[in-house]
Structure formats: C-alpha cells, structure tokens
PDB file of C-alpha atoms in Angstrom:
ATOM      1  CA  MET A   1      42.132 -50.169 -31.747  1.00 41.00           C
ATOM      2  CA  ARG A   2      40.866 -47.030 -30.036  1.00 42.00           C
ATOM      3  CA  GLN A   3      39.132 -44.668 -32.429  1.00 46.00           C
ATOM      4  CA  ASN A   4      39.954 -40.971 -32.223  1.00 48.00           C
ATOM      5  CA  THR A   5      36.562 -39.260 -31.967  1.00 45.00           C
ATOM      6  CA  SER A   6      37.863 -35.728 -31.400  1.00 46.00           C
ATOM      7  CA  ASN A   7      37.196 -33.081 -34.006  1.00 50.00           C
ATOM      8  CA  PRO A   8      40.506 -31.812 -35.378  1.00 48.00           C
ATOM      9  CA  GLU A   9      38.884 -28.429 -36.119  1.00 48.00           C
ATOM     10  CA  SER A  10      37.533 -27.856 -32.574  1.00 49.00           C
ATOM     11  CA  GLY A  11      40.808 -26.414 -31.330  1.00 58.00           C
ATOM     12  CA  PRO A  12      41.164 -23.592 -33.883  1.00 56.00           C
ATOM     13  CA  ARG A  13      37.421 -22.871 -33.730  1.00 57.00           C
ATOM     14  CA  GLU A  14      37.518 -22.635 -29.962  1.00 56.00           C
ATOM     15  CA  GLU A  15      40.508 -20.292 -30.066  1.00 59.00           C
ATOM     16  CA  LYS A  16      38.746 -18.141 -32.669  1.00 53.00           C
ATOM     17  CA  SER A  17      35.631 -17.991 -30.498  1.00 58.00           C
ATOM     18  CA  LYS A  18      37.679 -16.937 -27.469  1.00 58.00           C
ATOM     19  CA  THR A  19      39.411 -14.233 -29.497  1.00 64.00           C
ATOM     20  CA  GLN A  20      36.099 -12.890 -30.768  1.00 65.00           C
ATOM     21  CA  GLY A  21      34.627 -12.967 -27.267  1.00 66.00           C
ATOM     22  CA  SER A  22      37.603 -11.084 -25.878  1.00 80.00           C
ATOM     23  CA  GLN A  23      37.339  -8.497 -28.638  1.00 84.00           C
ATOM     24  CA  THR A  24      33.617  -8.000 -27.977  1.00 83.00           C
ATOM     25  CA  LEU A  25      34.275  -7.556 -24.249  1.00 87.00           C
ATOM     26  CA  GLN A  26      37.012  -5.022 -24.959  1.00 90.00           C
ATOM     27  CA  ARG A  27      34.716  -3.088 -27.275  1.00 89.00           C
ATOM     28  CA  GLY A  28      32.002  -3.090 -24.619  1.00 88.00           C
ATOM     29  CA  LEU A  29      34.388  -1.655 -22.040  1.00 90.00           C
ATOM     30  CA  ASP A  30      35.626   0.924 -24.542  1.00 91.00           C
ATOM     31  CA  LEU A  31      32.040   1.939 -25.231  1.00 90.00           C
ATOM     32  CA  LEU A  32      31.378   2.514 -21.528  1.00 91.00           C
ATOM     33  CA  ASP A  33      34.429   4.794 -21.415  1.00 89.00           C
ATOM     34  CA  GLN A  34      32.967   6.882 -24.254  1.00 91.00           C
ATOM     35  CA  VAL A  35      29.774   7.780 -22.348  1.00 90.00           C
ATOM     36  CA  ILE A  36      31.360   8.679 -18.999  1.00 85.00           C
ATOM     37  CA  ASP A  37      30.813  12.415 -19.523  1.00 83.00           C
ATOM     38  CA  GLY A  38      27.130  12.186 -20.403  1.00 83.00           C
ATOM     39  CA  PRO A  39      24.662  11.084 -23.091  1.00 91.00           C
ATOM     40  CA  VAL A  40      26.165  10.349 -26.503  1.00 92.00           C
ATOM     41  CA  LYS A  41      24.106   9.889 -29.670  1.00 93.00           C
ATOM     42  CA  LEU A  42      24.550   6.766 -31.792  1.00 93.00           C
ATOM     43  CA  ALA A  43      26.246   8.564 -34.693  1.00 93.00           C
ATOM     44  CA  ASP A  44      28.796  10.215 -32.398  1.00 93.00           C
ATOM     45  CA  LEU A  45      29.336   6.984 -30.498  1.00 93.00           C
ATOM     46  CA  SER A  46      29.933   5.104 -33.746  1.00 92.00           C
ATOM     47  CA  GLU A  47      32.502   7.686 -34.834  1.00 92.00           C
ATOM     48  CA  ARG A  48      34.304   7.622 -31.477  1.00 92.00           C
ATOM     49  CA  MET A  49      34.448   3.826 -31.491  1.00 92.00           C
ATOM     50  CA  GLY A  50      35.539   3.574 -35.102  1.00 92.00           C
ATOM     51  CA  LEU A  51      32.766   1.053 -35.793  1.00 92.00           C
ATOM     52  CA  THR A  52      29.810   0.942 -38.156  1.00 93.00           C
ATOM     53  CA  ARG A  53      26.524   2.278 -36.810  1.00 93.00           C
ATOM     54  CA  SER A  54      24.941  -1.172 -36.946  1.00 92.00           C
ATOM     55  CA  THR A  55      27.766  -2.754 -34.936  1.00 92.00           C
ATOM     56  CA  THR A  56      27.738   0.093 -32.422  1.00 93.00           C
ATOM     57  CA  HIS A  57      23.935  -0.115 -32.110  1.00 94.00           C
ATOM     58  CA  ARG A  58      24.052  -3.872 -31.521  1.00 93.00           C
ATOM     59  CA  LEU A  59      26.789  -3.518 -28.892  1.00 93.00           C
ATOM     60  CA  ALA A  60      25.087  -0.618 -27.112  1.00 93.00           C
ATOM     61  CA  ASN A  61      21.724  -2.387 -27.027  1.00 93.00           C
ATOM     62  CA  ALA A  62      23.333  -5.451 -25.451  1.00 93.00           C
ATOM     63  CA  LEU A  63      24.683  -3.209 -22.695  1.00 93.00           C
ATOM     64  CA  VAL A  64      21.263  -1.558 -22.288  1.00 93.00           C
ATOM     65  CA  GLU A  65      19.647  -4.992 -21.826  1.00 93.00           C
ATOM     66  CA  ARG A  66      22.095  -5.761 -19.002  1.00 91.00           C
ATOM     67  CA  GLY A  67      21.615  -2.368 -17.363  1.00 92.00           C
ATOM     68  CA  PHE A  68      25.132  -1.081 -18.026  1.00 93.00           C
ATOM     69  CA  LEU A  69      23.753   1.629 -20.325  1.00 93.00           C
ATOM     70  CA  THR A  70      20.497   3.590 -20.528  1.00 93.00           C
ATOM     71  CA  PHE A  71      19.062   5.019 -23.747  1.00 93.00           C
ATOM     72  CA  LEU A  72      17.445   8.463 -23.616  1.00 92.00           C
ATOM     73  CA  PRO A  73      15.327   9.439 -26.654  1.00 92.00           C
ATOM     74  CA  ARG A  74      16.784  12.408 -28.561  1.00 88.00           C
ATOM     75  CA  GLU A  75      19.818  12.428 -26.244  1.00 91.00           C
ATOM     76  CA  GLY A  76      21.546   9.074 -26.662  1.00 93.00           C
ATOM     77  CA  TYR A  77      23.269   6.550 -24.445  1.00 94.00           C
ATOM     78  CA  GLN A  78      24.479   7.151 -20.895  1.00 93.00           C
ATOM     79  CA  LEU A  79      25.723   5.016 -18.008  1.00 92.00           C
ATOM     80  CA  GLY A  80      23.055   2.732 -16.567  1.00 91.00           C
ATOM     81  CA  PRO A  81      21.816   1.655 -13.122  1.00 90.00           C
ATOM     82  CA  LYS A  82      23.837  -1.566 -13.066  1.00 88.00           C
ATOM     83  CA  LEU A  83      27.019   0.472 -12.709  1.00 85.00           C
ATOM     84  CA  LEU A  84      25.548   2.308  -9.712  1.00 79.00           C
ATOM     85  CA  GLN A  85      24.819  -1.030  -8.079  1.00 77.00           C
ATOM     86  CA  LEU A  86      28.298  -2.395  -8.808  1.00 78.00           C
ATOM     87  CA  GLY A  87      29.926   0.825  -7.627  1.00 72.00           C
ATOM     88  CA  PHE A  88      28.026   0.713  -4.344  1.00 67.00           C
ATOM     89  CA  LEU A  89      28.958  -2.930  -3.784  1.00 65.00           C
ATOM     90  CA  ALA A  90      32.620  -2.298  -4.627  1.00 62.00           C
ATOM     91  CA  GLN A  91      32.763   0.643  -2.233  1.00 60.00           C
ATOM     92  CA  SER A  92      31.081  -1.302   0.573  1.00 57.00           C
ATOM     93  CA  GLN A  93      33.573  -4.133   0.132  1.00 54.00           C
ATOM     94  CA  ALA A  94      36.617  -1.858   0.089  1.00 58.00           C
ATOM     95  CA  ASP A  95      38.747  -2.081   3.234  1.00 85.00           C
ATOM     96  CA  VAL A  96      40.996   0.969   3.227  1.00 89.00           C
ATOM     97  CA  VAL A  97      43.439  -0.580   5.712  1.00 90.00           C
ATOM     98  CA  GLN A  98      43.893  -3.716   3.620  1.00 90.00           C
ATOM     99  CA  ILE A  99      44.053  -1.767   0.364  1.00 92.00           C
ATOM    100  CA  ALA A 100      46.540   0.773   1.715  1.00 95.00           C
ATOM    101  CA  ARG A 101      48.868  -1.664   3.521  1.00 95.00           C
ATOM    102  CA  PRO A 102      51.186  -2.580   0.571  1.00 96.00           C
ATOM    103  CA  HIS A 103      51.550   1.093  -0.331  1.00 97.00           C
ATOM    104  CA  LEU A 104      52.323   2.014   3.277  1.00 96.00           C
ATOM    105  CA  GLU A 105      54.934  -0.733   3.494  1.00 96.00           C
ATOM    106  CA  ALA A 106      56.568   0.369   0.246  1.00 96.00           C
ATOM    107  CA  LEU A 107      56.717   3.988   1.425  1.00 96.00           C
ATOM    108  CA  ALA A 108      58.161   2.977   4.814  1.00 95.00           C
ATOM    109  CA  ALA A 109      60.794   0.772   3.169  1.00 95.00           C
ATOM    110  CA  ALA A 110      61.833   3.464   0.690  1.00 95.00           C
ATOM    111  CA  SER A 111      62.042   6.238   3.295  1.00 94.00           C
ATOM    112  CA  GLU A 112      63.083   4.175   6.346  1.00 94.00           C
ATOM    113  CA  ASP A 113      60.611   6.268   8.350  1.00 94.00           C
ATOM    114  CA  VAL A 114      57.346   5.592  10.194  1.00 95.00           C
ATOM    115  CA  VAL A 115      54.190   5.654   8.058  1.00 96.00           C
ATOM    116  CA  HIS A 116      50.656   6.087   9.405  1.00 96.00           C
ATOM    117  CA  LEU A 117      47.173   5.648   7.976  1.00 96.00           C
ATOM    118  CA  GLY A 118      44.220   7.437   9.550  1.00 94.00           C
ATOM    119  CA  ARG A 119      40.724   8.742   8.980  1.00 92.00           C
ATOM    120  CA  LEU A 120      38.413  11.378  10.341  1.00 91.00           C
ATOM    121  CA  ASP A 121      36.573  10.492  13.549  1.00 89.00           C
ATOM    122  CA  GLY A 122      34.438  13.430  14.592  1.00 88.00           C
ATOM    123  CA  ASP A 123      36.848  16.274  15.303  1.00 89.00           C
ATOM    124  CA  GLN A 124      39.869  13.999  15.675  1.00 91.00           C
ATOM    125  CA  ALA A 125      42.170  11.881  13.530  1.00 93.00           C
ATOM    126  CA  LEU A 126      41.829   8.152  14.219  1.00 91.00           C
ATOM    127  CA  TYR A 127      44.992   6.155  13.509  1.00 93.00           C
ATOM    128  CA  LEU A 128      44.129   2.942  11.644  1.00 91.00           C
ATOM    129  CA  ASP A 129      47.573   1.519  10.809  1.00 93.00           C
ATOM    130  CA  LYS A 130      51.247   2.134  11.550  1.00 94.00           C
ATOM    131  CA  ILE A 131      54.318   0.781   9.756  1.00 93.00           C
ATOM    132  CA  PRO A 132      57.539   1.144  11.781  1.00 91.00           C
ATOM    133  CA  GLY A 133      60.605   2.702  10.182  1.00 88.00           C
ATOM    134  CA  ARG A 134      64.186   1.446  10.270  1.00 88.00           C
ATOM    135  CA  ARG A 135      65.569   4.449  12.114  1.00 87.00           C
ATOM    136  CA  ARG A 136      65.826   4.443  15.889  1.00 82.00           C
ATOM    137  CA  VAL A 137      63.130   7.049  16.322  1.00 83.00           C
ATOM    138  CA  GLU A 138      60.479   6.688  19.005  1.00 80.00           C
ATOM    139  CA  ILE A 139      57.053   7.977  17.979  1.00 85.00           C
ATOM    140  CA  SER A 140      54.317   7.649  20.583  1.00 81.00           C
ATOM    141  CA  SER A 141      51.403   7.015  18.187  1.00 85.00           C
ATOM    142  CA  ARG A 142      49.532   3.706  18.317  1.00 88.00           C
ATOM    143  CA  ILE A 143      46.814   2.114  16.208  1.00 90.00           C
ATOM    144  CA  GLY A 144      43.485   3.207  17.660  1.00 87.00           C
ATOM    145  CA  ASP A 145      44.849   6.495  19.012  1.00 89.00           C
ATOM    146  CA  ARG A 146      42.973   9.714  18.345  1.00 90.00           C
ATOM    147  CA  HIS A 147      44.899  12.944  17.848  1.00 91.00           C
ATOM    148  CA  PRO A 148      43.912  16.574  17.219  1.00 90.00           C
ATOM    149  CA  LEU A 149      43.296  17.517  13.616  1.00 93.00           C
ATOM    150  CA  THR A 150      44.940  20.922  13.623  1.00 92.00           C
ATOM    151  CA  SER A 151      48.312  19.877  15.087  1.00 91.00           C
ATOM    152  CA  THR A 152      48.986  16.632  13.180  1.00 93.00           C
ATOM    153  CA  GLY A 153      50.025  16.342   9.552  1.00 95.00           C
ATOM    154  CA  LEU A 154      47.548  13.512   9.082  1.00 96.00           C
ATOM    155  CA  GLY A 155      44.749  15.576  10.617  1.00 95.00           C
ATOM    156  CA  LYS A 156      45.501  18.574   8.423  1.00 96.00           C
ATOM    157  CA  ALA A 157      45.512  16.364   5.320  1.00 97.00           C
ATOM    158  CA  LEU A 158      42.051  15.134   6.295  1.00 97.00           C
ATOM    159  CA  MET A 159      40.843  18.761   6.446  1.00 96.00           C
ATOM    160  CA  LEU A 160      42.158  19.993   3.086  1.00 96.00           C
ATOM    161  CA  ASP A 161      38.659  20.052   1.559  1.00 94.00           C
ATOM    162  CA  ASP A 162      37.077  21.861   4.540  1.00 93.00           C
ATOM    163  CA  ALA A 163      36.043  25.501   4.389  1.00 92.00           C
ATOM    164  CA  GLU A 164      38.247  27.977   6.242  1.00 92.00           C
ATOM    165  CA  ALA A 165      35.423  28.606   8.704  1.00 93.00           C
ATOM    166  CA  GLY A 166      35.710  24.958   9.726  1.00 91.00           C
ATOM    167  CA  TRP A 167      39.476  25.246  10.164  1.00 93.00           C
ATOM    168  CA  THR A 168      39.035  28.317  12.368  1.00 92.00           C
ATOM    169  CA  ARG A 169      36.380  26.669  14.531  1.00 92.00           C
ATOM    170  CA  LEU A 170      38.563  23.633  15.160  1.00 91.00           C
ATOM    171  CA  LEU A 171      41.681  25.656  15.877  1.00 91.00           C
ATOM    172  CA  GLU A 172      39.817  27.879  18.331  1.00 91.00           C
ATOM    173  CA  SER A 173      38.407  24.799  20.063  1.00 89.00           C
ATOM    174  CA  GLU A 174      41.804  23.120  20.350  1.00 86.00           C
ATOM    175  CA  ARG A 175      43.437  26.334  21.561  1.00 85.00           C
ATOM    176  CA  GLU A 176      40.769  26.632  24.254  1.00 84.00           C
ATOM    177  CA  ASN A 177      41.307  23.098  25.554  1.00 81.00           C
ATOM    178  CA  GLY A 178      45.087  23.438  25.360  1.00 75.00           C
ATOM    179  CA  THR A 179      45.781  20.780  22.710  1.00 75.00           C
ATOM    180  CA  HIS A 180      47.307  23.179  20.162  1.00 77.00           C
ATOM    181  CA  ASP A 181      48.669  26.618  20.986  1.00 78.00           C
ATOM    182  CA  ALA A 182      49.225  27.945  17.468  1.00 82.00           C
ATOM    183  CA  ASP A 183      49.138  31.467  16.086  1.00 87.00           C
ATOM    184  CA  PRO A 184      45.889  31.530  14.067  1.00 89.00           C
ATOM    185  CA  ALA A 185      47.148  33.792  11.261  1.00 93.00           C
ATOM    186  CA  THR A 186      50.304  31.720  10.700  1.00 93.00           C
ATOM    187  CA  TRP A 187      48.411  28.438  10.915  1.00 92.00           C
ATOM    188  CA  LEU A 188      45.742  29.565   8.411  1.00 94.00           C
ATOM    189  CA  GLU A 189      48.375  30.793   5.962  1.00 95.00           C
ATOM    190  CA  ARG A 190      50.113  27.424   6.139  1.00 95.00           C
ATOM    191  CA  MET A 191      46.830  25.560   5.611  1.00 95.00           C
ATOM    192  CA  ARG A 192      46.163  27.547   2.437  1.00 96.00           C
ATOM    193  CA  GLY A 193      49.588  26.533   1.208  1.00 96.00           C
ATOM    194  CA  TYR A 194      48.897  22.899   2.078  1.00 96.00           C
ATOM    195  CA  VAL A 195      45.696  22.966   0.012  1.00 96.00           C
ATOM    196  CA  ALA A 196      47.606  24.331  -2.979  1.00 95.00           C
ATOM    197  CA  ALA A 197      50.324  21.681  -2.576  1.00 96.00           C
ATOM    198  CA  GLY A 198      47.932  18.777  -1.975  1.00 95.00           C
ATOM    199  CA  ARG A 199      49.752  17.747   1.197  1.00 97.00           C
ATOM    200  CA  ALA A 200      50.284  18.924   4.774  1.00 97.00           C
ATOM    201  CA  PHE A 201      53.133  19.183   7.284  1.00 96.00           C
ATOM    202  CA  ASP A 202      53.437  18.678  11.023  1.00 94.00           C
ATOM    203  CA  LEU A 203      56.252  20.974  12.154  1.00 93.00           C
ATOM    204  CA  GLU A 204      56.777  19.551  15.661  1.00 90.00           C
ATOM    205  CA  GLU A 205      53.285  20.738  16.602  1.00 88.00           C
ATOM    206  CA  ASN A 206      51.905  17.458  17.914  1.00 86.00           C
ATOM    207  CA  GLU A 207      55.050  15.871  19.371  1.00 87.00           C
ATOM    208  CA  ASP A 208      58.334  17.550  20.246  1.00 87.00           C
ATOM    209  CA  GLN A 209      61.161  16.903  17.749  1.00 91.00           C
ATOM    210  CA  ILE A 210      58.857  14.960  15.389  1.00 92.00           C
ATOM    211  CA  ARG A 211      57.994  16.205  11.903  1.00 95.00           C
ATOM    212  CA  CYS A 212      55.839  14.630   9.234  1.00 95.00           C
ATOM    213  CA  VAL A 213      54.518  14.931   5.686  1.00 97.00           C
ATOM    214  CA  ALA A 214      50.926  13.851   5.001  1.00 98.00           C
ATOM    215  CA  ALA A 215      48.591  13.559   1.999  1.00 98.00           C
ATOM    216  CA  PRO A 216      44.869  12.775   1.584  1.00 97.00           C
ATOM    217  CA  ILE A 217      43.345   9.590   0.204  1.00 96.00           C
ATOM    218  CA  ARG A 218      40.221  10.023  -1.941  1.00 95.00           C
ATOM    219  CA  ASP A 219      37.455   7.643  -2.970  1.00 90.00           C
ATOM    220  CA  ALA A 220      35.736   7.390  -6.350  1.00 86.00           C
ATOM    221  CA  SER A 221      33.673  10.532  -5.673  1.00 87.00           C
ATOM    222  CA  GLY A 222      36.808  12.546  -4.950  1.00 91.00           C
ATOM    223  CA  ALA A 223      35.986  12.895  -1.258  1.00 92.00           C
ATOM    224  CA  ILE A 224      38.799  12.603   1.295  1.00 94.00           C
ATOM    225  CA  VAL A 225      38.226   9.358   3.214  1.00 93.00           C
ATOM    226  CA  ALA A 226      41.634   8.842   4.845  1.00 95.00           C
ATOM    227  CA  ALA A 227      45.204  10.128   4.847  1.00 97.00           C
ATOM    228  CA  ILE A 228      48.797   8.886   4.891  1.00 97.00           C
ATOM    229  CA  SER A 229      51.565  10.497   6.945  1.00 96.00           C
ATOM    230  CA  LEU A 230      55.304   9.867   7.023  1.00 96.00           C
ATOM    231  CA  SER A 231      56.969  10.796  10.333  1.00 95.00           C
ATOM    232  CA  SER A 232      60.520  11.002  11.631  1.00 94.00           C
ATOM    233  CA  ALA A 233      62.763  12.903  14.006  1.00 93.00           C
ATOM    234  CA  ALA A 234      63.384  16.544  13.128  1.00 92.00           C
ATOM    235  CA  GLN A 235      67.089  15.768  12.574  1.00 92.00           C
ATOM    236  CA  TYR A 236      66.100  13.598   9.587  1.00 92.00           C
ATOM    237  CA  MET A 237      63.349  15.939   8.388  1.00 93.00           C
ATOM    238  CA  ASP A 238      64.814  19.304   7.491  1.00 93.00           C
ATOM    239  CA  ASP A 239      62.841  21.576   5.153  1.00 93.00           C
ATOM    240  CA  GLU A 240      64.622  20.271   2.061  1.00 94.00           C
ATOM    241  CA  ARG A 241      63.881  16.617   2.817  1.00 95.00           C
ATOM    242  CA  MET A 242      60.245  17.361   3.684  1.00 94.00           C
ATOM    243  CA  ALA A 243      59.872  19.057   0.314  1.00 94.00           C
ATOM    244  CA  SER A 244      61.430  16.094  -1.503  1.00 93.00           C
ATOM    245  CA  LEU A 245      59.297  13.597   0.431  1.00 95.00           C
ATOM    246  CA  SER A 246      56.131  15.441  -0.521  1.00 96.00           C
ATOM    247  CA  ASP A 247      56.084  13.840  -3.989  1.00 95.00           C
ATOM    248  CA  GLU A 248      56.587  10.343  -2.540  1.00 96.00           C
ATOM    249  CA  VAL A 249      53.844  10.708   0.068  1.00 97.00           C
ATOM    250  CA  ARG A 250      51.414  12.215  -2.449  1.00 97.00           C
ATOM    251  CA  ALA A 251      52.184   9.411  -4.912  1.00 97.00           C
ATOM    252  CA  ALA A 252      51.519   6.733  -2.277  1.00 97.00           C
ATOM    253  CA  ALA A 253      48.232   8.384  -1.292  1.00 97.00           C
ATOM    254  CA  GLN A 254      47.198   8.624  -4.949  1.00 96.00           C
ATOM    255  CA  LYS A 255      47.917   4.921  -5.484  1.00 96.00           C
ATOM    256  CA  VAL A 256      45.626   4.033  -2.586  1.00 96.00           C
ATOM    257  CA  SER A 257      43.031   6.470  -3.950  1.00 95.00           C
ATOM    258  CA  ALA A 258      43.225   4.811  -7.385  1.00 94.00           C
ATOM    259  CA  ASP A 259      42.650   1.423  -5.755  1.00 92.00           C
ATOM    260  CA  LEU A 260      39.519   2.910  -4.154  1.00 89.00           C
ATOM    261  CA  GLY A 261      38.244   4.021  -7.569  1.00 87.00           C
ATOM    262  CA  TRP A 262      39.495   7.608  -7.649  1.00 91.00           C
ATOM    263  CA  THR A 263      40.407   9.161 -11.005  1.00 87.00           C
ATOM    264  CA  PRO A 264      43.057  11.919 -11.175  1.00 86.00           C
ATOM    265  CA  GLY A 265      41.436  15.321 -11.374  1.00 79.00           C
ATOM    266  CA  VAL A 266      38.253  14.274  -9.561  1.00 74.00           C
ATOM    267  CA  LYS A 267      37.857  16.317  -6.393  1.00 70.00           C
ATOM    268  CA  SER A 268      34.738  16.688  -4.299  1.00 70.00           C
ATOM    269  CA  PRO A 269      33.313  20.125  -3.400  1.00 63.00           C
ATOM    270  CA  ARG A 270      34.426  21.678  -0.112  1.00 61.00           C
ATOM    271  CA  ARG A 271      32.745  20.044   2.844  1.00 60.00           C
ATOM    272  CA  PRO A 272      30.277  22.127   4.861  1.00 53.00           C
ATOM    273  CA  VAL A 273      31.431  23.503   8.204  1.00 54.00           C
ATOM    274  CA  ARG A 274      31.041  20.888  10.933  1.00 53.00           C
ATOM    275  CA  ARG A 275      29.198  22.171  14.002  1.00 49.00           C
TER     276      ARG A 275
END
C-alpha cells in the first residue's frame, strides 16, 4: 500500500505565506508612493502608512538595501537610484508605435476616420503610423512622410510646449519657402488657443478639403514625444464635430502617454527656441 507522505498542513501554510508575501509587496509599493514628492521622515511615513514605526522602519530599510529608497539623515526617506535605473530601462524599451497602435485602432474604429501617429523630426513632423478610416476619403499622407509643422494638426500638437518665438521662426521659414501661406497674427492667436485646449486643429491648411484634430503624447517627464491626429474630409468635420472629437483625441493621446509613464498634471517646461 502506498503511503501518503504529504503534509496535510502544507497547503494552508503555503497559502498563508503567499498572502503575507503579497501584503508585504503591496505595502512596499504603497510606501514608494508616499515618498514621490520628496523626503519623508519615519514618523510621518508611519502615520501615512497606518503602520507602527517599527514595521515601517523594517519595510523602508528593506527598500533601502535594494536601492529603491535612499535615507537622508535629518530629512528622511526618498526615492532611490534603483528606480532611476528601472525608469531609464523602461523608457529605452518603450516603442511608441507599438504602444500607441491599439489606441489608434480604437479611435479610428469609433470615429470611422483616418488616424495618424507622428513625432518631431527636426523642423518637420514625421508620420510613424496610419490607421485607415471607413469613410471613402482619400488622404495623401503615408508612413515615413514628413510634413510642415505649422500647417498640420499633428505638427502643431508637437509644438504646443514651444515658446512663441519658436512658433514665429518656423512660420516665417515656411512662409518664405511657400509651404504655408498663413496670416501670422491669426495663426499665433489660434496656437495660443490650442495650448489652452491641449489640442490643435488643421483647418484645410495642409491639404485642401481635409481637416483634423490632433493632441500631444507625453512621456514620464511630461515632455511631448509624439502626437495623434484624426483626419477626415471637411464635409464630415464641421466646427461642431471637431469640438466634440477633441475630447476623444485628447483621451486617446493621454492613454498612450499613461502607457509611456506619464502622470496627469505632469507637464515639462517650455522647450527652448530651436535655431
């Protein structure tokens, strides 16, 4: 007869150990959240966590040993160098095209219009991806194309953090080479409005009878690293629909930004004027 050598108590003990381990991990993550804004002393950290000082001290020291926290005498605990390393690795591994694709597809399906993804390439907008719409609208853009910044919705969205001096320089340059014949005063007034709204429009400036709504994509630092635009024929994009689509395009861009590590409210300082 085969003897049962298993320990009947190993199952419950193992489950208890897993539960405790999960709870410790959760507490560790919660503790990291508490020191995001700067050094926090042990007493304050204990109060925020709702734990005894000894438990908080033990947990914090474990994170210090692994480099997730740093302890500063007389100041307290703050985020450690390990998080810098992990953040750099995560950013280097992030592929904005791959990350953005499901959000682009969802936006194209919901709107039935063409959706683009692009980034800054010198003084032009480089188109990285394009999702066709369901309407019979021909838009000449292709992946790999470069278009002027000042006349495209996507390009304007990429410039929302730039200083006005940079906008003026680019517009003057594009007016001189004939790529965008816009009235400077009107264009600048619109750009200020786009900054306030967190999105930009193309009002048939880049391609006749084509309008679009665009919004910036930000990385963990808050810097604009790419943009999304939704384009269609002017007959489908009256002022009312462009206004209603603004929320959808912004929401899609913010979802991509969140996947890149961005936190709502984080916005980088204005970029210096490009020469």
